[in-house]
Tab-separated table of C-alpha atoms in Angstrom:
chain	number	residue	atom	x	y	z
A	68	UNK	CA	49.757	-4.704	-46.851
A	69	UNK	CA	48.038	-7.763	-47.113
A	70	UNK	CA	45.865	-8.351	-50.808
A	71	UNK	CA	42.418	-8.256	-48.636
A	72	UNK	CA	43.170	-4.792	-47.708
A	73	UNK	CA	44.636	-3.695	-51.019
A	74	UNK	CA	41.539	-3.646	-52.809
A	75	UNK	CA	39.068	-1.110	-52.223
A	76	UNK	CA	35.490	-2.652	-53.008
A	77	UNK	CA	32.377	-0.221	-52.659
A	78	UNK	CA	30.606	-2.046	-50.272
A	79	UNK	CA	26.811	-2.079	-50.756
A	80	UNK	CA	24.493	0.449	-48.115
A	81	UNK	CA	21.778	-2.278	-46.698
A	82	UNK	CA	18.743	-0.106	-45.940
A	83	UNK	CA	17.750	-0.636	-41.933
A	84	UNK	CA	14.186	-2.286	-42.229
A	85	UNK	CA	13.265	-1.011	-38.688
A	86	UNK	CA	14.011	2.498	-39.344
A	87	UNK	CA	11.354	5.050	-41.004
A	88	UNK	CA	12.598	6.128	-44.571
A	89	UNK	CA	11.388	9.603	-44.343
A	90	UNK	CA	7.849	9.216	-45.910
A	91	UNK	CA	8.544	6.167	-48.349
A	92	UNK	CA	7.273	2.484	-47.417
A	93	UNK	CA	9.864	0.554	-45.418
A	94	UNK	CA	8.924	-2.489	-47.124
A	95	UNK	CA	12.354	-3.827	-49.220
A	96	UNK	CA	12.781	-6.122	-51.445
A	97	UNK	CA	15.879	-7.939	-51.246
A	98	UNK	CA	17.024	-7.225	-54.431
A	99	UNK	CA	16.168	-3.422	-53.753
A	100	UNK	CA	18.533	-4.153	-51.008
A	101	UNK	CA	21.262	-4.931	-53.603
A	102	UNK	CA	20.647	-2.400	-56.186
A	103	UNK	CA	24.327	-1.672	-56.414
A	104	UNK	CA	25.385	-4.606	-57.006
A	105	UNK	CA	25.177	-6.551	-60.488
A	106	UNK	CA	26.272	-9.323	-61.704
A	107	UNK	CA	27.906	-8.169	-65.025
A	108	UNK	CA	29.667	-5.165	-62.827
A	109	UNK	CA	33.237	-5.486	-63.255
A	110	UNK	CA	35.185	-6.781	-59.772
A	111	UNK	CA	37.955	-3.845	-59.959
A	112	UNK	CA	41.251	-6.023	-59.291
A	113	UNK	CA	44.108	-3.689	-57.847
A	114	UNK	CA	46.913	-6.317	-57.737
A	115	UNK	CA	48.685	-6.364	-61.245
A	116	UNK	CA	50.081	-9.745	-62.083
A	117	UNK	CA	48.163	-12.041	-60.139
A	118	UNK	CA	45.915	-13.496	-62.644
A	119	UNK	CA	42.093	-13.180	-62.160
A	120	UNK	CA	41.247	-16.776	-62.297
A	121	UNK	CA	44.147	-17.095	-59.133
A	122	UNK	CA	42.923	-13.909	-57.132
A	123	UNK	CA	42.019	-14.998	-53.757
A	124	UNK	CA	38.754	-12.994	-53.857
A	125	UNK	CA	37.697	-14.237	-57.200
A	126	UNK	CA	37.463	-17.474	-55.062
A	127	UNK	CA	35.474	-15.560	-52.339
A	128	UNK	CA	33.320	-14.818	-54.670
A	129	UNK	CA	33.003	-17.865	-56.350
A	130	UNK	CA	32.051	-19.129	-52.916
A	131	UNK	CA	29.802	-16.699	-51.922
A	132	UNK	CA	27.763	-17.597	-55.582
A	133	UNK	CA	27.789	-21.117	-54.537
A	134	UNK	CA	26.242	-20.517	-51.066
A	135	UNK	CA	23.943	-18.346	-52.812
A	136	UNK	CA	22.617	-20.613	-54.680
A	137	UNK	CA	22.839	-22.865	-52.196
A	138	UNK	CA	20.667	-21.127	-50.167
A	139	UNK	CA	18.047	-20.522	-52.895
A	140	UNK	CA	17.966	-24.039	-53.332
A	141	UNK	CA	16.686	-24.626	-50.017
A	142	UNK	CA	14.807	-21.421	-49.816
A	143	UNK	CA	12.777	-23.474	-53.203
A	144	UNK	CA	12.643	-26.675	-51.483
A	145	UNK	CA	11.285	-25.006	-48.391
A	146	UNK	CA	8.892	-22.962	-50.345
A	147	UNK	CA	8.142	-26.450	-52.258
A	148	UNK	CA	7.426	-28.452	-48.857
A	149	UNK	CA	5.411	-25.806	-47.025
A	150	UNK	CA	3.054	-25.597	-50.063
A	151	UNK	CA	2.701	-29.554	-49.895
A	152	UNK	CA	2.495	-28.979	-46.562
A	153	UNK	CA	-0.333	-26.412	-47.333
A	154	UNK	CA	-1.872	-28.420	-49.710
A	155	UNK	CA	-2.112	-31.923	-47.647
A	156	UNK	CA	-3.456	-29.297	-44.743
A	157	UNK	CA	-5.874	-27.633	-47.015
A	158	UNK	CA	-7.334	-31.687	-48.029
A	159	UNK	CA	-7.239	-32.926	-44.507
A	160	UNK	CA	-9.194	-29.044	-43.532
A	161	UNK	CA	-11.669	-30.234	-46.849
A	162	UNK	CA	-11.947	-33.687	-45.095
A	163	UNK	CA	-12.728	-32.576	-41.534
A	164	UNK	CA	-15.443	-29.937	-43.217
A	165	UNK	CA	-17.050	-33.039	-44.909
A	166	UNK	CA	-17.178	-35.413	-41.834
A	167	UNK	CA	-18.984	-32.312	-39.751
A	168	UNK	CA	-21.209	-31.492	-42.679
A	169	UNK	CA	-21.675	-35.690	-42.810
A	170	UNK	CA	-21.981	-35.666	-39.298
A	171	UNK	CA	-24.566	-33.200	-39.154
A	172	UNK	CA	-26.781	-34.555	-41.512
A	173	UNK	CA	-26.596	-37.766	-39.318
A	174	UNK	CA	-27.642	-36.017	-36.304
A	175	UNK	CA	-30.453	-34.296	-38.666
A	176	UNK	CA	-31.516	-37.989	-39.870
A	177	UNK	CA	-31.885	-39.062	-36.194
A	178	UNK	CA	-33.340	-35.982	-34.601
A	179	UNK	CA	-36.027	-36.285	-37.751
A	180	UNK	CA	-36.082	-40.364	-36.960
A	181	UNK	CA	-36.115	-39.619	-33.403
A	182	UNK	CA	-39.289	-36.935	-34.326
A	183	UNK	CA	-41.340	-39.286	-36.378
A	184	UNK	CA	-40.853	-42.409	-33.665
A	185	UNK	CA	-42.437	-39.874	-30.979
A	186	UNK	CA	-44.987	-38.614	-33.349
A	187	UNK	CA	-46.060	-41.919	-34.337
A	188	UNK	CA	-45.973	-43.014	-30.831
A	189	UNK	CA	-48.323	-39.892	-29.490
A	190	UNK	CA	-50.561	-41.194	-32.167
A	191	UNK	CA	-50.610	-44.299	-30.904
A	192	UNK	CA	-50.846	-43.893	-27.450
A	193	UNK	CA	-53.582	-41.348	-28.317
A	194	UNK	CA	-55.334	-44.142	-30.736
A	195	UNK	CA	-55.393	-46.596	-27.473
A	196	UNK	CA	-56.087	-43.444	-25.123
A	197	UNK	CA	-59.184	-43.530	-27.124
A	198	UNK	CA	-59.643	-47.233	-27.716
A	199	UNK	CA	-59.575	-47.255	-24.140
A	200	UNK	CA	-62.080	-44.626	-23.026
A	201	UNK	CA	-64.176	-46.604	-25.585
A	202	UNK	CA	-63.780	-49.532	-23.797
A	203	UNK	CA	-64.560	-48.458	-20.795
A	204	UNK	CA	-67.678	-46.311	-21.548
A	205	UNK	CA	-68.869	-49.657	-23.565
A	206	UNK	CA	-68.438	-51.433	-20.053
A	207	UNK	CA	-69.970	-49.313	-18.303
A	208	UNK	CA	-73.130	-49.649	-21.064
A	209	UNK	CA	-72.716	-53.174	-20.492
A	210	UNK	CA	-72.923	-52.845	-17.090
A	211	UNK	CA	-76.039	-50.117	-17.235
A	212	UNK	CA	-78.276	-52.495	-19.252
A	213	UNK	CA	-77.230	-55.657	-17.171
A	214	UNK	CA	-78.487	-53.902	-14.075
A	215	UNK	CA	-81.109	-52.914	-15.661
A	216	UNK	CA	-81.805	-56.649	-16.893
A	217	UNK	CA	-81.174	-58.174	-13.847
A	218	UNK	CA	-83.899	-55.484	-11.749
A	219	UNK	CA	-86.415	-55.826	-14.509
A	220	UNK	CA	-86.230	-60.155	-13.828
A	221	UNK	CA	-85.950	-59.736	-10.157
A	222	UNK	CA	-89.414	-57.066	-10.856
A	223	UNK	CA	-90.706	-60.063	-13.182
A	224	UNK	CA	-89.502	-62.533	-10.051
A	225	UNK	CA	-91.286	-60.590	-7.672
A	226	UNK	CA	-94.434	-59.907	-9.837
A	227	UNK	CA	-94.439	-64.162	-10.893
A	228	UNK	CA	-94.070	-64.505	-6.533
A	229	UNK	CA	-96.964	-62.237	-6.464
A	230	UNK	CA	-99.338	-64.424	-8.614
A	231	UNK	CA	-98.117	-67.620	-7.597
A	232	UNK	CA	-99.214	-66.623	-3.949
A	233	UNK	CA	-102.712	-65.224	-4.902
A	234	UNK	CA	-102.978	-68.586	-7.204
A	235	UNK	CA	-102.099	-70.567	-4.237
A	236	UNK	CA	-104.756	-68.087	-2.441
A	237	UNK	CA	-107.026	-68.709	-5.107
A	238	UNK	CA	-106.412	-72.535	-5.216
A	239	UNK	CA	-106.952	-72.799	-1.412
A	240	UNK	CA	-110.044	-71.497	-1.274
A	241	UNK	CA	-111.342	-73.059	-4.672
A	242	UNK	CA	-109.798	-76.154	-2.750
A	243	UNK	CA	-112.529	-75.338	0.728
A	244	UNK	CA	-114.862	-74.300	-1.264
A	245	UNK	CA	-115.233	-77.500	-3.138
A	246	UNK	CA	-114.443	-79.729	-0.115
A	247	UNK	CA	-116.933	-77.925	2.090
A	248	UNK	CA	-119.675	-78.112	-0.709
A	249	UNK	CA	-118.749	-81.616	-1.476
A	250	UNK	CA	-119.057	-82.394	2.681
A	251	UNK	CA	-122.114	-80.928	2.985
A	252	UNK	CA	-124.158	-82.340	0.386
A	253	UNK	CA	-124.287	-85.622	2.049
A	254	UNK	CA	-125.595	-84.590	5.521
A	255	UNK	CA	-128.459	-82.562	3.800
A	256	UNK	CA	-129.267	-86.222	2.022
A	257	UNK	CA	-129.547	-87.573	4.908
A	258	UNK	CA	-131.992	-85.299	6.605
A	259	UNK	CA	-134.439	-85.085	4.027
């Protein structure tokens, strides 16, 4: 019989996490999984004479501590690097929220820039619209009273024409008159 077999160790009943537990919640702990066992519970030795500090399973044990702990160790440092992990996430997450939020208020900036430039350029269009018009109607004034000018000379041309021909009218026959009184005045001389 080998020592293994000689000692009878209760072995612990792990609770199947898949299966229903009639009513109760099938969430375990792991240490609910190990409620039998405890660490100041005496390891029954069956063998007489082979010294506990010697007994192969003492060793097993010892071994299966030091994995243990082991294995907590890295459980820790895993837990320790995913929340760095978390935390350098959770700062670049901050960081990305910032640049959007900065971002945004860019695009507000320039869509408000972008507002006021066409705004002030309707205004000014409008002002020159207007300036314009002005312009033109003013033109077309000018244009009105130059007309107007130019008929009332050509009227005042037309009307000096006028008089100029009924003074040259006049003139001519002031002109025969005088000649044919002046002319005639000598033959009746000489008759009488």
């Amino acid at each position: 019989m080998s020592v293994a077999s000689a000692l009878k160790f209760p072995r612990p009943v792990i609770p199947d996490f898949d299966q229903p537990s009639g009513g109760r919640d099938n969430r375990y702990r792991l240490d609910e999984a190990f409620d039998g066992l405890h660490p100041a519970m005496p390891v029954p030795l069956s063998l007489a004479g082979i010294p506990e500090s010697e007994h192969p399973l003492q060793q097993d044990w010892s071994h299966l501590i030091d994995l243990m702990q082991t294995k907590f160790e890295e459980c820790r440092e895993i837990k320790s690097q995913a929340e760095e992990q978390d935390k350098r996430v959770s700062e670049l997450l901050d960081r990305v929220r910032d640049d959007i939020r900065a971002a945004r208020e860019r695009v507000a900036a320039a869509e408000a820039y972008a507002q006021d430039v066409e705004t002030q350029a309707e205004t000014r269009i409008k002002a020159l619209e207007e300036r314009a018009a002005s312009a033109q109607a003013y033109a077309m004034d000018v244009q009105k009273r130059a007309e107007a000018m130019v008929k009332a000379a050509e009227e005042r041309a037309a009307a000096a024409e006028e008089r100029a021909r009924l003074a040259e009218t006049w003139l001519s026959r002031v002109y025969e008159t005088i000649s044919g009184e002046c002319s005639a005045k000598p033959d009746a001389a000489s008759a009488a």
